[in-house]
Structure formats: structure tokens, C-alpha cells
Amino acid sequence: MITIYRSDEDQQLTEIMKPEEGCWISVVKPSSDELEMLQEITEIDADDLKAPLDLEERSRLMLENEYTMVLVDIPTHDEEDHYETIPLGIYLTKDFIITICLQDSSILRSFAKQRVKEFYTFKRTRFLFQLLYRNATTYLRYLRIIDRKSDKIEEQLQKSQKNSELLELMGLEKSLVYFTTSLRSNEVVLEKLLRTDKVKKYPDDEDLLEDVIVENKQAIEMANIYTGILNGVMGTFASVISNNQNGVMKVLAIMTIVLSIPTIISGFYGMNFDNIPFAHEPMGFIITIAVAFVISGGIAFILYKKNIL
């Protein structure tokens, strides 16, 4: 789907039908026909246009004669609160700024719904840095959500250790790995943008780009901290669950030892011999049971004294 926006001097964003100078062409999950049409309009290489559609594509900066391509990873989440990253392609040409993404990201929606201050489609460099800044702050927001979610799961694990909670923690840990990897790749792109002269930057734009780098570094630090905490929590609860299992097995083993004495004695008296003790005594059955329980009690007492029970 291709949507074209253009803003005026009063920061009013309107949707237009055809590309005009200074417009923003937003492309979400494009078809092959839409990519061909976009290539004719912008004269961007077809392979570069397809790059954001590959989930395995790494973040990078390409400086061509006719256009500049900035490919970064952005965070997303689905209805089941699974967090991952997908590529976002940002293209600066002489007349347009184009964004291509596989999903209708909240980052792009915030610009389309005019939730960003001082946003103009014809200020292409500033728009690029605003997109990158929004991306970094979105990472920070999702990281805080992941941290709060892990705290809730930890509280649930303290009450009852279930596989479902541990699997949720593993999912969050996987998301943090995605975030950390993507943020580091984005950091390389941001550093290149700061050094290059191909992308024209005004003083305010340079300050904004430096803010983006700071926010991105903060997101990397937060992701590393949360990953360490989550690894520690998972390791601790895995040890607790293993320790509880060992305790259960210990109790079952002791019960087996203690209860095996009456079983052994009753097995002896199940044999067809006349010379078994107490076989002809009127109280022989009660005496035999009493002896069995005394021996079992003695073994249990010995285990208790040795702190085994």
C-alpha cells in the first residue's frame, strides 16, 4: 500500500493522490507492481527498494549519487505481546522522502497522525532524524514494558513454578536479544550519518542527530541490563525448581525406605513355614505389626537425627 503525504508551512499534513516535490511517500508491505511504479517515480535501484522487505537484512547506510538509503531496524509487537524487530527503509531523493516497511508501524503512524511536533515532509533531513529519534524512544518504551512484564512473571513464579511462566521469560529474553542486536546495528548507521557530509545537516539537525545517538546508546544499556537481570532470574528460578524437585525425590526415597520394612516382614510371614516366630501366638499378628512399625520408626528417627529427613 502506498500513501502520499504533504505538509504545508502551517504543519498541516494532507494526503495527496500523486507525488509532488517535498512529499512523503509511505509504503507498507508493497506488491511487486507498486515497487515497479515506485522505481519509475523515484529512480531508486530495485534491489535497494526490496531491501526492507527482507527480515534478515542488516542495518546500513548507502550513499548513492541520486539518493541516500538509510536502513534501520525498528521494534514491533503483535497481539500476543511478542516483541521483535523488522527493517525500515528510509530513502532521501532530490524531491521526495520515501519509507518502506513490512508493517504499519506505530512509528510511522505517529507522523501520519501528526503526533510529532515541528514535522514537515519537505524538510527531508530533519524528517529522517525525527524518524530515527522516534525509533530510539520506541525501543526505550518497549524495553520498559518488557521490564514490567518480567516483574509480573517473577511474582507469579514466586507463588507457583510453572513451565508457562518460564516460557514467557524465555520469550522476553529472546526479544531482548533481538533488540540488543538491532540497536547495535542502528548505532553503526547513526555514527556514519554523523560523520558523512553527503546528508546535508543544519545546526538544529546535528543536535537532533546527537540526541538520537544518546537515546540509542541508552536503549542499548537498558537492553543489556534487562538481559542480565532476566538471565539471573531465569537461572535462579531454574535452580529453585530443581531444588524443589530434589526435595520431593528425597521425601519419596525416605518414604520408600521406611515403608519397605513392614513390606519385607509381611513378605516373610507370607511363606508357608511352621517355625516362623509368633506364628501360633494369639497376639502374633499384633506383635508382628508392632515390631515392623518400631523398626520403621527407629529408621525414621535415625534419619531425622542425621538431618536427612
PDB file of N, CA, C and O in Angstrom, residues 108-135:
ATOM      1  N   LEU A 108       5.640   5.122  12.200  1.00  0.00           N
ATOM      2  CA  LEU A 108       5.149   5.830  11.022  1.00  0.00           C
ATOM      3  C   LEU A 108       3.762   6.421  11.269  1.00  0.00           C
ATOM      4  O   LEU A 108       3.455   7.517  10.780  1.00  0.00           O
ATOM      5  N   ARG A 109       2.932   5.704  12.036  1.00  0.00           N
ATOM      6  CA  ARG A 109       1.587   6.226  12.320  1.00  0.00           C
ATOM      7  C   ARG A 109       1.647   7.517  13.116  1.00  0.00           C
ATOM      8  O   ARG A 109       0.786   8.393  12.952  1.00  0.00           O
ATOM      9  N   SER A 110       2.634   7.639  13.996  1.00  0.00           N
ATOM     10  CA  SER A 110       2.737   8.860  14.797  1.00  0.00           C
ATOM     11  C   SER A 110       2.976  10.081  13.921  1.00  0.00           C
ATOM     12  O   SER A 110       2.496  11.185  14.228  1.00  0.00           O
ATOM     13  N   PHE A 111       3.694   9.909  12.808  1.00  0.00           N
ATOM     14  CA  PHE A 111       3.901  11.027  11.878  1.00  0.00           C
ATOM     15  C   PHE A 111       2.661  11.240  11.011  1.00  0.00           C
ATOM     16  O   PHE A 111       2.273  12.390  10.752  1.00  0.00           O
ATOM     17  N   ALA A 112       2.055  10.149  10.556  1.00  0.00           N
ATOM     18  CA  ALA A 112       0.870  10.269   9.699  1.00  0.00           C
ATOM     19  C   ALA A 112      -0.293  10.923  10.439  1.00  0.00           C
ATOM     20  O   ALA A 112      -1.121  11.606   9.830  1.00  0.00           O
ATOM     21  N   LYS A 113      -0.359  10.718  11.766  1.00  0.00           N
ATOM     22  CA  LYS A 113      -1.438  11.301  12.564  1.00  0.00           C
ATOM     23  C   LYS A 113      -1.024  12.602  13.242  1.00  0.00           C
ATOM     24  O   LYS A 113      -1.712  13.081  14.135  1.00  0.00           O
ATOM     25  N   GLN A 114       0.125  13.150  12.815  1.00  0.00           N
ATOM     26  CA  GLN A 114       0.593  14.462  13.260  1.00  0.00           C
ATOM     27  C   GLN A 114       0.783  14.530  14.775  1.00  0.00           C
ATOM     28  O   GLN A 114       0.388  15.486  15.432  1.00  0.00           O
ATOM     29  N   ARG A 115       1.393  13.506  15.339  1.00  0.00           N
ATOM     30  CA  ARG A 115       1.676  13.487  16.767  1.00  0.00           C
ATOM     31  C   ARG A 115       3.080  13.982  17.079  1.00  0.00           C
ATOM     32  O   ARG A 115       3.479  14.016  18.242  1.00  0.00           O
ATOM     33  N   VAL A 116       3.835  14.337  16.048  1.00  0.00           N
ATOM     34  CA  VAL A 116       5.220  14.799  16.218  1.00  0.00           C
ATOM     35  C   VAL A 116       5.269  16.296  15.945  1.00  0.00           C
ATOM     36  O   VAL A 116       4.799  16.771  14.903  1.00  0.00           O
ATOM     37  N   LYS A 117       5.870  17.024  16.872  1.00  0.00           N
ATOM     38  CA  LYS A 117       5.954  18.471  16.714  1.00  0.00           C
ATOM     39  C   LYS A 117       7.014  18.840  15.683  1.00  0.00           C
ATOM     40  O   LYS A 117       8.006  18.140  15.521  1.00  0.00           O
ATOM     41  N   GLU A 118       6.774  19.959  15.022  1.00  0.00           N
ATOM     42  CA  GLU A 118       7.718  20.517  14.036  1.00  0.00           C
ATOM     43  C   GLU A 118       8.085  19.491  12.969  1.00  0.00           C
ATOM     44  O   GLU A 118       9.255  19.326  12.612  1.00  0.00           O
ATOM     45  N   PHE A 119       7.089  18.809  12.480  1.00  0.00           N
ATOM     46  CA  PHE A 119       7.294  17.812  11.439  1.00  0.00           C
ATOM     47  C   PHE A 119       6.824  18.369  10.098  1.00  0.00           C
ATOM     48  O   PHE A 119       5.662  18.761   9.954  1.00  0.00           O
ATOM     49  N   TYR A 120       7.739  18.409   9.139  1.00  0.00           N
ATOM     50  CA  TYR A 120       7.418  18.874   7.787  1.00  0.00           C
ATOM     51  C   TYR A 120       7.977  17.861   6.791  1.00  0.00           C
ATOM     52  O   TYR A 120       9.140  17.452   6.899  1.00  0.00           O
ATOM     53  N   THR A 121       7.165  17.488   5.833  1.00  0.00           N
ATOM     54  CA  THR A 121       7.621  16.498   4.850  1.00  0.00           C
ATOM     55  C   THR A 121       8.697  17.057   3.933  1.00  0.00           C
ATOM     56  O   THR A 121       9.532  16.292   3.421  1.00  0.00           O
ATOM     57  N   PHE A 122       8.698  18.359   3.707  1.00  0.00           N
ATOM     58  CA  PHE A 122       9.680  18.937   2.792  1.00  0.00           C
ATOM     59  C   PHE A 122      11.037  19.158   3.457  1.00  0.00           C
ATOM     60  O   PHE A 122      12.021  19.427   2.775  1.00  0.00           O
ATOM     61  N   LYS A 123      11.121  19.041   4.789  1.00  0.00           N
ATOM     62  CA  LYS A 123      12.406  19.086   5.478  1.00  0.00           C
ATOM     63  C   LYS A 123      12.898  17.653   5.623  1.00  0.00           C
ATOM     64  O   LYS A 123      12.775  17.013   6.670  1.00  0.00           O
ATOM     65  N   ARG A 124      13.462  17.157   4.543  1.00  0.00           N
ATOM     66  CA  ARG A 124      13.727  15.725   4.459  1.00  0.00           C
ATOM     67  C   ARG A 124      14.770  15.248   5.482  1.00  0.00           C
ATOM     68  O   ARG A 124      14.604  14.216   6.110  1.00  0.00           O
ATOM     69  N   THR A 125      15.854  15.975   5.634  1.00  0.00           N
ATOM     70  CA  THR A 125      16.893  15.559   6.584  1.00  0.00           C
ATOM     71  C   THR A 125      16.360  15.562   8.013  1.00  0.00           C
ATOM     72  O   THR A 125      16.601  14.624   8.780  1.00  0.00           O
ATOM     73  N   ARG A 126      15.636  16.615   8.352  1.00  0.00           N
ATOM     74  CA  ARG A 126      15.078  16.688   9.703  1.00  0.00           C
ATOM     75  C   ARG A 126      14.048  15.569   9.916  1.00  0.00           C
ATOM     76  O   ARG A 126      13.987  14.963  10.989  1.00  0.00           O
ATOM     77  N   PHE A 127      13.262  15.299   8.887  1.00  0.00           N
ATOM     78  CA  PHE A 127      12.287  14.217   8.974  1.00  0.00           C
ATOM     79  C   PHE A 127      12.994  12.886   9.215  1.00  0.00           C
ATOM     80  O   PHE A 127      12.552  12.056  10.014  1.00  0.00           O
ATOM     81  N   LEU A 128      14.117  12.674   8.531  1.00  0.00           N
ATOM     82  CA  LEU A 128      14.892  11.453   8.719  1.00  0.00           C
ATOM     83  C   LEU A 128      15.343  11.321  10.170  1.00  0.00           C
ATOM     84  O   LEU A 128      15.165  10.262  10.791  1.00  0.00           O
ATOM     85  N   PHE A 129      15.892  12.392  10.731  1.00  0.00           N
ATOM     86  CA  PHE A 129      16.378  12.329  12.107  1.00  0.00           C
ATOM     87  C   PHE A 129      15.224  12.200  13.103  1.00  0.00           C
ATOM     88  O   PHE A 129      15.371  11.571  14.158  1.00  0.00           O
ATOM     89  N   GLN A 130      14.081  12.811  12.779  1.00  0.00           N
ATOM     90  CA  GLN A 130      12.912  12.648  13.645  1.00  0.00           C
ATOM     91  C   GLN A 130      12.432  11.197  13.646  1.00  0.00           C
ATOM     92  O   GLN A 130      12.021  10.673  14.696  1.00  0.00           O
ATOM     93  N   LEU A 131      12.476  10.559  12.492  1.00  0.00           N
ATOM     94  CA  LEU A 131      12.120   9.140  12.420  1.00  0.00           C
ATOM     95  C   LEU A 131      13.068   8.296  13.276  1.00  0.00           C
ATOM     96  O   LEU A 131      12.632   7.410  14.026  1.00  0.00           O
ATOM     97  N   LEU A 132      14.353   8.578  13.161  1.00  0.00           N
ATOM     98  CA  LEU A 132      15.334   7.828  13.933  1.00  0.00           C
ATOM     99  C   LEU A 132      15.183   8.091  15.432  1.00  0.00           C
ATOM    100  O   LEU A 132      15.358   7.173  16.249  1.00  0.00           O
ATOM    101  N   TYR A 133      14.862   9.325  15.789  1.00  0.00           N
ATOM    102  CA  TYR A 133      14.651   9.647  17.202  1.00  0.00           C
ATOM    103  C   TYR A 133      13.421   8.928  17.741  1.00  0.00           C
ATOM    104  O   TYR A 133      13.443   8.377  18.845  1.00  0.00           O
ATOM    105  N   ARG A 134      12.362   8.935  16.944  1.00  0.00           N
ATOM    106  CA  ARG A 134      11.144   8.233  17.352  1.00  0.00           C
ATOM    107  C   ARG A 134      11.413   6.735  17.499  1.00  0.00           C
ATOM    108  O   ARG A 134      10.857   6.073  18.386  1.00  0.00           O
ATOM    109  N   ASN A 135      12.246   6.228  16.631  1.00  0.00           N
ATOM    110  CA  ASN A 135      12.590   4.808  16.698  1.00  0.00           C
ATOM    111  C   ASN A 135      13.319   4.485  18.004  1.00  0.00           C
ATOM    112  O   ASN A 135      13.002   3.499  18.676  1.00  0.00           O
TER     113      ASN A 135
END
